[in-house]
JSON list of C-alpha atoms in Angstrom, two decimals:
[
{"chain": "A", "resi": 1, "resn": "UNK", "atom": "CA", "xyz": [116.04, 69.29, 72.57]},
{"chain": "A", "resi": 2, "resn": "UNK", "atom": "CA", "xyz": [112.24, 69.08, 72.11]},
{"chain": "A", "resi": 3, "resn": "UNK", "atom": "CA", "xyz": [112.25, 65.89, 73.16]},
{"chain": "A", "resi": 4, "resn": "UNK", "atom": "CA", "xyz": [113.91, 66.68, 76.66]},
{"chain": "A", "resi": 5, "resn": "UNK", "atom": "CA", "xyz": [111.42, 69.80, 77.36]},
{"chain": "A", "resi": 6, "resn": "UNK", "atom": "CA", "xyz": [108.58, 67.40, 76.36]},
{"chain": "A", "resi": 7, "resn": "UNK", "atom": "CA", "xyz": [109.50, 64.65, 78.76]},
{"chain": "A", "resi": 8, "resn": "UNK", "atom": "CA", "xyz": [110.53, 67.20, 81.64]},
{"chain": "A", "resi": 9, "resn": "UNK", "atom": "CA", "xyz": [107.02, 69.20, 81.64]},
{"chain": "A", "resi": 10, "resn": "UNK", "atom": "CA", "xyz": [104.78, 65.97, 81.08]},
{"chain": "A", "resi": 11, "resn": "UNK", "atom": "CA", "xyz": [104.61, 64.99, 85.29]},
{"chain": "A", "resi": 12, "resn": "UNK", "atom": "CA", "xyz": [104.69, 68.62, 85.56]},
{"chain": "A", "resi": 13, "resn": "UNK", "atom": "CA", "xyz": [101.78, 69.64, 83.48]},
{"chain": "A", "resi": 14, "resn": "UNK", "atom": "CA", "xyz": [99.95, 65.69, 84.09]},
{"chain": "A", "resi": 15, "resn": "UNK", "atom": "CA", "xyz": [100.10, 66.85, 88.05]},
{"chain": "A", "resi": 16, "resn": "UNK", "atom": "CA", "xyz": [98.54, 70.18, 87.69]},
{"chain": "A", "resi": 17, "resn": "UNK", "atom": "CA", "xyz": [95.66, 69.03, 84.78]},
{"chain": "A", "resi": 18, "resn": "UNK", "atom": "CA", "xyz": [95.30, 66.23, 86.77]},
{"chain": "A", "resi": 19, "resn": "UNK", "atom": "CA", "xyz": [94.50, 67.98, 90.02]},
{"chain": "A", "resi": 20, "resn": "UNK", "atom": "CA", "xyz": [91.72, 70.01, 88.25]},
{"chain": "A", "resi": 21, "resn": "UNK", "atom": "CA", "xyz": [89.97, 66.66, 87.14]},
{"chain": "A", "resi": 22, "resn": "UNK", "atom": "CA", "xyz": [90.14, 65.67, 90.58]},
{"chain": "A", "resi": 23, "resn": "UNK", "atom": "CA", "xyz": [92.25, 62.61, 89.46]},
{"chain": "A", "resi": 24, "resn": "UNK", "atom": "CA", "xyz": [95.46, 64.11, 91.19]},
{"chain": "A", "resi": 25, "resn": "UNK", "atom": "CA", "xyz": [95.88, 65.06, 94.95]},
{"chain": "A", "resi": 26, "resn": "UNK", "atom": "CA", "xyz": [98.82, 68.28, 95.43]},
{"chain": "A", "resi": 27, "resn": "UNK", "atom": "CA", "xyz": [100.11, 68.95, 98.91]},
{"chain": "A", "resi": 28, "resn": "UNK", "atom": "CA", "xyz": [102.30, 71.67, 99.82]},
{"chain": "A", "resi": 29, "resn": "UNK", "atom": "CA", "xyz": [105.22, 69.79, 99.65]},
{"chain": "A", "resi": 30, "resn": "UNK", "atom": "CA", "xyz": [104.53, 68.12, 95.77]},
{"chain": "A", "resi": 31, "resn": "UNK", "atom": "CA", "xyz": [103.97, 72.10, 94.62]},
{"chain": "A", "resi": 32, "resn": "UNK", "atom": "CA", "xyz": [106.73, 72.93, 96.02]},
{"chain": "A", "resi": 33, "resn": "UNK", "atom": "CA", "xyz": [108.89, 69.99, 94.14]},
{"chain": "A", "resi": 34, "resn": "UNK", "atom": "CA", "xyz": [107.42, 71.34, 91.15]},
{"chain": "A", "resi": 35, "resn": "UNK", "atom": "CA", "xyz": [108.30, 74.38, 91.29]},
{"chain": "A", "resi": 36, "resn": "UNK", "atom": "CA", "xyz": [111.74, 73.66, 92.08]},
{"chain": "A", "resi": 37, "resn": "UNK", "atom": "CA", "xyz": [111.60, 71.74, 88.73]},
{"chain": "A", "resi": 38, "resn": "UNK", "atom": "CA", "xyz": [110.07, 74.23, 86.25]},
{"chain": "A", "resi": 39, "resn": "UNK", "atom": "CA", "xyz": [113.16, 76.58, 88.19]},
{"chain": "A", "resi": 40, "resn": "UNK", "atom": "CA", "xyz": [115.39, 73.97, 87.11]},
{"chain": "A", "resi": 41, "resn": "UNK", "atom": "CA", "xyz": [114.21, 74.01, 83.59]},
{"chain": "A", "resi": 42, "resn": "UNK", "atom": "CA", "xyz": [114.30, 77.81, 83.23]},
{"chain": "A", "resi": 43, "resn": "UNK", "atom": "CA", "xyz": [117.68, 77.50, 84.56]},
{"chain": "A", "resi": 44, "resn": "UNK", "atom": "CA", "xyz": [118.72, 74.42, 81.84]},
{"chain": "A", "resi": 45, "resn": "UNK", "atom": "CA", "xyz": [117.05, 76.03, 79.35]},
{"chain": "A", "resi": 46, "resn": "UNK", "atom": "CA", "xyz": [117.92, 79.74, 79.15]},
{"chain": "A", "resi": 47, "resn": "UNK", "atom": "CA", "xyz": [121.46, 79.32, 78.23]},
{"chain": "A", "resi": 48, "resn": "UNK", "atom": "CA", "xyz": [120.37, 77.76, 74.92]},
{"chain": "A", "resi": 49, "resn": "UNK", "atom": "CA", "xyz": [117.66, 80.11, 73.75]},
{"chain": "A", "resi": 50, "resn": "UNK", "atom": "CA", "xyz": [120.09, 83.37, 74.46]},
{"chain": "A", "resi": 51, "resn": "UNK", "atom": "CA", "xyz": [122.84, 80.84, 72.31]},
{"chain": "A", "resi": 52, "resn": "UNK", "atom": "CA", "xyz": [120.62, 80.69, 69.27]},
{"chain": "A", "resi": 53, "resn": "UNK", "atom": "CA", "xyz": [121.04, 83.16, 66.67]},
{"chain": "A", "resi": 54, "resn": "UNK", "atom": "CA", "xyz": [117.62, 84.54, 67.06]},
{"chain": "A", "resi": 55, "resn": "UNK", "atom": "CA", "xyz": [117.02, 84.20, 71.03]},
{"chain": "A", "resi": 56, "resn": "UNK", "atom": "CA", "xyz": [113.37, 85.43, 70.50]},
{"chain": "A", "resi": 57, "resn": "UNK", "atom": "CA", "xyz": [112.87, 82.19, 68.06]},
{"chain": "A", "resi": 58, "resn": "UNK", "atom": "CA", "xyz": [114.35, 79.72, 70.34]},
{"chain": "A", "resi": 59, "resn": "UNK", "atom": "CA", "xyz": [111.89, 80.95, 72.99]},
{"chain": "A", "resi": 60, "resn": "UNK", "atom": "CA", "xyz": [108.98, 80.90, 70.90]},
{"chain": "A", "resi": 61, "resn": "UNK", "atom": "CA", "xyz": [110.19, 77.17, 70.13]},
{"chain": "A", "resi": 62, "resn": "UNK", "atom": "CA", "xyz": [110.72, 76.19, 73.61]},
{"chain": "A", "resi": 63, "resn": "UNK", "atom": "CA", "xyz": [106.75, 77.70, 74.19]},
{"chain": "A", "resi": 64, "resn": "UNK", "atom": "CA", "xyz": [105.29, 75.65, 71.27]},
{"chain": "A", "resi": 65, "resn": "UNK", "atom": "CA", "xyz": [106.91, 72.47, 72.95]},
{"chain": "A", "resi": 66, "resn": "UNK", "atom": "CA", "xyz": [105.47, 73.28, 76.07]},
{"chain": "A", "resi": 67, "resn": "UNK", "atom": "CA", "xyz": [102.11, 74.14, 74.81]},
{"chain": "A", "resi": 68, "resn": "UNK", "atom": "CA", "xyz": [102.46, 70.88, 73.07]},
{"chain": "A", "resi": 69, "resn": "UNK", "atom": "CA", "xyz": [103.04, 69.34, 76.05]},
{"chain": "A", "resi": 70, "resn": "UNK", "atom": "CA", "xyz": [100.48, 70.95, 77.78]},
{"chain": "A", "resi": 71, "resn": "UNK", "atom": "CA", "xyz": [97.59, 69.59, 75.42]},
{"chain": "A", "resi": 72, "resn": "UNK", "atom": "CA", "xyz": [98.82, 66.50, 75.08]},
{"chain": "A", "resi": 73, "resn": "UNK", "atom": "CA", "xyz": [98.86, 65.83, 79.11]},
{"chain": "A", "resi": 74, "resn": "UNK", "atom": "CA", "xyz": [95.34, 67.50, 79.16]},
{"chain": "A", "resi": 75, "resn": "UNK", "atom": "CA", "xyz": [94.11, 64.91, 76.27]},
{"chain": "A", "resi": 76, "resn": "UNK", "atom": "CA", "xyz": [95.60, 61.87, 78.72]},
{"chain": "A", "resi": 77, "resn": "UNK", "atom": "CA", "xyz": [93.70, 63.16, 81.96]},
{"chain": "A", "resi": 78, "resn": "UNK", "atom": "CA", "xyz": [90.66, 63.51, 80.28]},
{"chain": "A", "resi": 79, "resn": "UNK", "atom": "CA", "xyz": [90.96, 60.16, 78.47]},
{"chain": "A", "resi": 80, "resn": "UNK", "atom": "CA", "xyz": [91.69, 58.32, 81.27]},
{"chain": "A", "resi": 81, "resn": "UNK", "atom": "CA", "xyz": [88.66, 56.85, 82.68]},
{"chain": "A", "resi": 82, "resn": "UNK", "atom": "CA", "xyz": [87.77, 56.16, 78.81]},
{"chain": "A", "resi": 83, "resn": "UNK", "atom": "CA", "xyz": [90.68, 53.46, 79.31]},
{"chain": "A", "resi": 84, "resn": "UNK", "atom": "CA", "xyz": [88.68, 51.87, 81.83]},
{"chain": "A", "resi": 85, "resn": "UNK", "atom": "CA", "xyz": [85.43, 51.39, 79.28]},
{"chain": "A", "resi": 86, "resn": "UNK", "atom": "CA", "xyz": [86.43, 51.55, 75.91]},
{"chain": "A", "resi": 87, "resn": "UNK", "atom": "CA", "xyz": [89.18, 48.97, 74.14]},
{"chain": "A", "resi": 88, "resn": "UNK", "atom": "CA", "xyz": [92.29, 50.98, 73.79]},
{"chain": "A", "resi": 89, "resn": "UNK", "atom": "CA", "xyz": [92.23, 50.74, 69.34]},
{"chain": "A", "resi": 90, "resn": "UNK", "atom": "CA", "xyz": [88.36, 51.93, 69.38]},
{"chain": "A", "resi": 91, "resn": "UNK", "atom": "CA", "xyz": [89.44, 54.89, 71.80]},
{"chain": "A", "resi": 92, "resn": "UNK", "atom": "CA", "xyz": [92.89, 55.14, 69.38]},
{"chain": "A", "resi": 93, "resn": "UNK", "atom": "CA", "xyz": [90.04, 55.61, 66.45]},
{"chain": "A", "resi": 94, "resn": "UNK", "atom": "CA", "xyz": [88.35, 58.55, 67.84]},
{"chain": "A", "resi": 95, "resn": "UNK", "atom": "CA", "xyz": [91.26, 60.55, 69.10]},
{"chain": "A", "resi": 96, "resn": "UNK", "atom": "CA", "xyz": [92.95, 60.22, 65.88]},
{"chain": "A", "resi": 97, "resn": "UNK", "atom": "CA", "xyz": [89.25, 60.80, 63.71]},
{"chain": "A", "resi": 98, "resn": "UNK", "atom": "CA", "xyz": [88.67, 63.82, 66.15]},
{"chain": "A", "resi": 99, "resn": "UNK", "atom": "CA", "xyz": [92.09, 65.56, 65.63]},
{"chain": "A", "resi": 100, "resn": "UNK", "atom": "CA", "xyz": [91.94, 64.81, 62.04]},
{"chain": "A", "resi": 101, "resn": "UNK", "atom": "CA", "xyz": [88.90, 66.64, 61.68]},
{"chain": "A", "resi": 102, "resn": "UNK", "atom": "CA", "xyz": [90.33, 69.39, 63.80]},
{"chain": "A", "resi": 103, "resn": "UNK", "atom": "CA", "xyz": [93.47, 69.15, 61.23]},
{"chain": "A", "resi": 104, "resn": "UNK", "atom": "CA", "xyz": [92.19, 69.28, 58.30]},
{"chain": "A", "resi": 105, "resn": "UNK", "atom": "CA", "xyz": [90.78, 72.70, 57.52]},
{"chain": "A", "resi": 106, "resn": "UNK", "atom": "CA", "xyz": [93.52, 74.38, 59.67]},
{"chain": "A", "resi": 107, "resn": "UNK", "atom": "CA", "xyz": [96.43, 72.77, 57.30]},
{"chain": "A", "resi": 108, "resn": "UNK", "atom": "CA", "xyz": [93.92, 73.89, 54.55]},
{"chain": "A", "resi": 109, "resn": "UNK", "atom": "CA", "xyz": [93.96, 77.23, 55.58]},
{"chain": "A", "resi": 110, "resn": "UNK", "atom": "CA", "xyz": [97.48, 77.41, 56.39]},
{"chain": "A", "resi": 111, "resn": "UNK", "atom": "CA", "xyz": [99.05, 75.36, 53.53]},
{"chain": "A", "resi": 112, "resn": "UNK", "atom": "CA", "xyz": [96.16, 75.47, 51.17]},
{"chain": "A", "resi": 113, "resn": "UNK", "atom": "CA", "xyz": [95.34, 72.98, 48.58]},
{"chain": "A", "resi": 114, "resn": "UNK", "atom": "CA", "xyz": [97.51, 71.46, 45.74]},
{"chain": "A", "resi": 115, "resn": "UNK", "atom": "CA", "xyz": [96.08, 68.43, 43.72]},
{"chain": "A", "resi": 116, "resn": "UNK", "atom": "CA", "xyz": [99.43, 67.98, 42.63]},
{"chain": "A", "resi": 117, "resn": "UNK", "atom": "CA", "xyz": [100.21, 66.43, 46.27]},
{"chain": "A", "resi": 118, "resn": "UNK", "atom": "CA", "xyz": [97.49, 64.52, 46.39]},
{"chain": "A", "resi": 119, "resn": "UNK", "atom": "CA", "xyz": [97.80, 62.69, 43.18]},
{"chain": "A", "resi": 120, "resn": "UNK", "atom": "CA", "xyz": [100.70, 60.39, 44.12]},
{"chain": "A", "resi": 121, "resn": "UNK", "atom": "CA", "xyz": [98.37, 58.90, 47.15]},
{"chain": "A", "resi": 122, "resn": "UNK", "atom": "CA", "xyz": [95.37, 59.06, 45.59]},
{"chain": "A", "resi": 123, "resn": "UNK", "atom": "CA", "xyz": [95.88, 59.12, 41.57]},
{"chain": "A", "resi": 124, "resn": "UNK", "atom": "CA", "xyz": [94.98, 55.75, 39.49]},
{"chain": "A", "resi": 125, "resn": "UNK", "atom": "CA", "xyz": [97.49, 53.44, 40.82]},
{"chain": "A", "resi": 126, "resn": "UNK", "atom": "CA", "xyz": [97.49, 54.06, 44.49]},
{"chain": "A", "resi": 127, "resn": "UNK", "atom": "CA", "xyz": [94.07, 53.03, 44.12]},
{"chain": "A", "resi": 128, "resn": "UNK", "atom": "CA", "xyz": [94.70, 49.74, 41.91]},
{"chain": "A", "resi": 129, "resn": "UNK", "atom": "CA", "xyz": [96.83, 48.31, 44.55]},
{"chain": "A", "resi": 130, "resn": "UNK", "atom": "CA", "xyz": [93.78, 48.92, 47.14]},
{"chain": "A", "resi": 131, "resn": "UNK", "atom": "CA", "xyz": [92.04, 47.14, 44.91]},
{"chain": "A", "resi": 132, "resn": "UNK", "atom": "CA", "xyz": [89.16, 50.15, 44.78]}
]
């Protein structure tokens, strides 16, 4: 179901980040589709969160997925004219480096830190077969 709100709010949120970047032009009309979509989506959508068990969770759910959504369609405007100067694996490198970075201490926090996990990827033999 994630997978469905995802690809329904991408043009949705891409169109609105878009036209803040200047990269996107809205007219009346294409604000107007829009909003006739996100109605449709409401629409689709509430039956199943007041179905669920817990409606408050399956709302909560269907608000992660859309701030998902959201920040990844903001990440694409704003890496779009890097497409257009940078080879797409460097500009894979540094997204990926970046959100690591951003990651790391928040699953830290979160999860916290068990060497016990870590052993199995980096204990003695991992690091054999890598040849380090």
């Amino acid at each position: 179901m994630s997978a469905i709100v995802n690809l329904s709010l991408m043009p949705i949120f891409l169109a609105f980040i878009g036209s803040l970047y200047g990269q996107e032009h809205l007219s009346a009309r294409r604000v107007g589709a829009i909003g006739l979509g996100v109605v449709g989506l409401v629409l689709l959508f509430s039956g199943r969160a007041g179905a669920a068990q817990d409606g408050a969770t399956a709302v909560l759910a269907l608000s992660s997925v859309a701030v998902g959504t959201a920040c990844y369609a903001w990440g694409s405007v704003i890496s779009r004219p890097l497409t257009q100067t940078m080879p797409p694996l460097v500009l894979a490198f540094w997204e990926t480096l970046i959100g690591a970075i951003g990651l790391v201490p928040v699953s830290l926090l979160i999860e916290g830190y068990d060497p016990s996990g870590v052993d199995p990827v980096c204990g003695p033999r991992p690091m054999q077969v890598l040849g380090l």
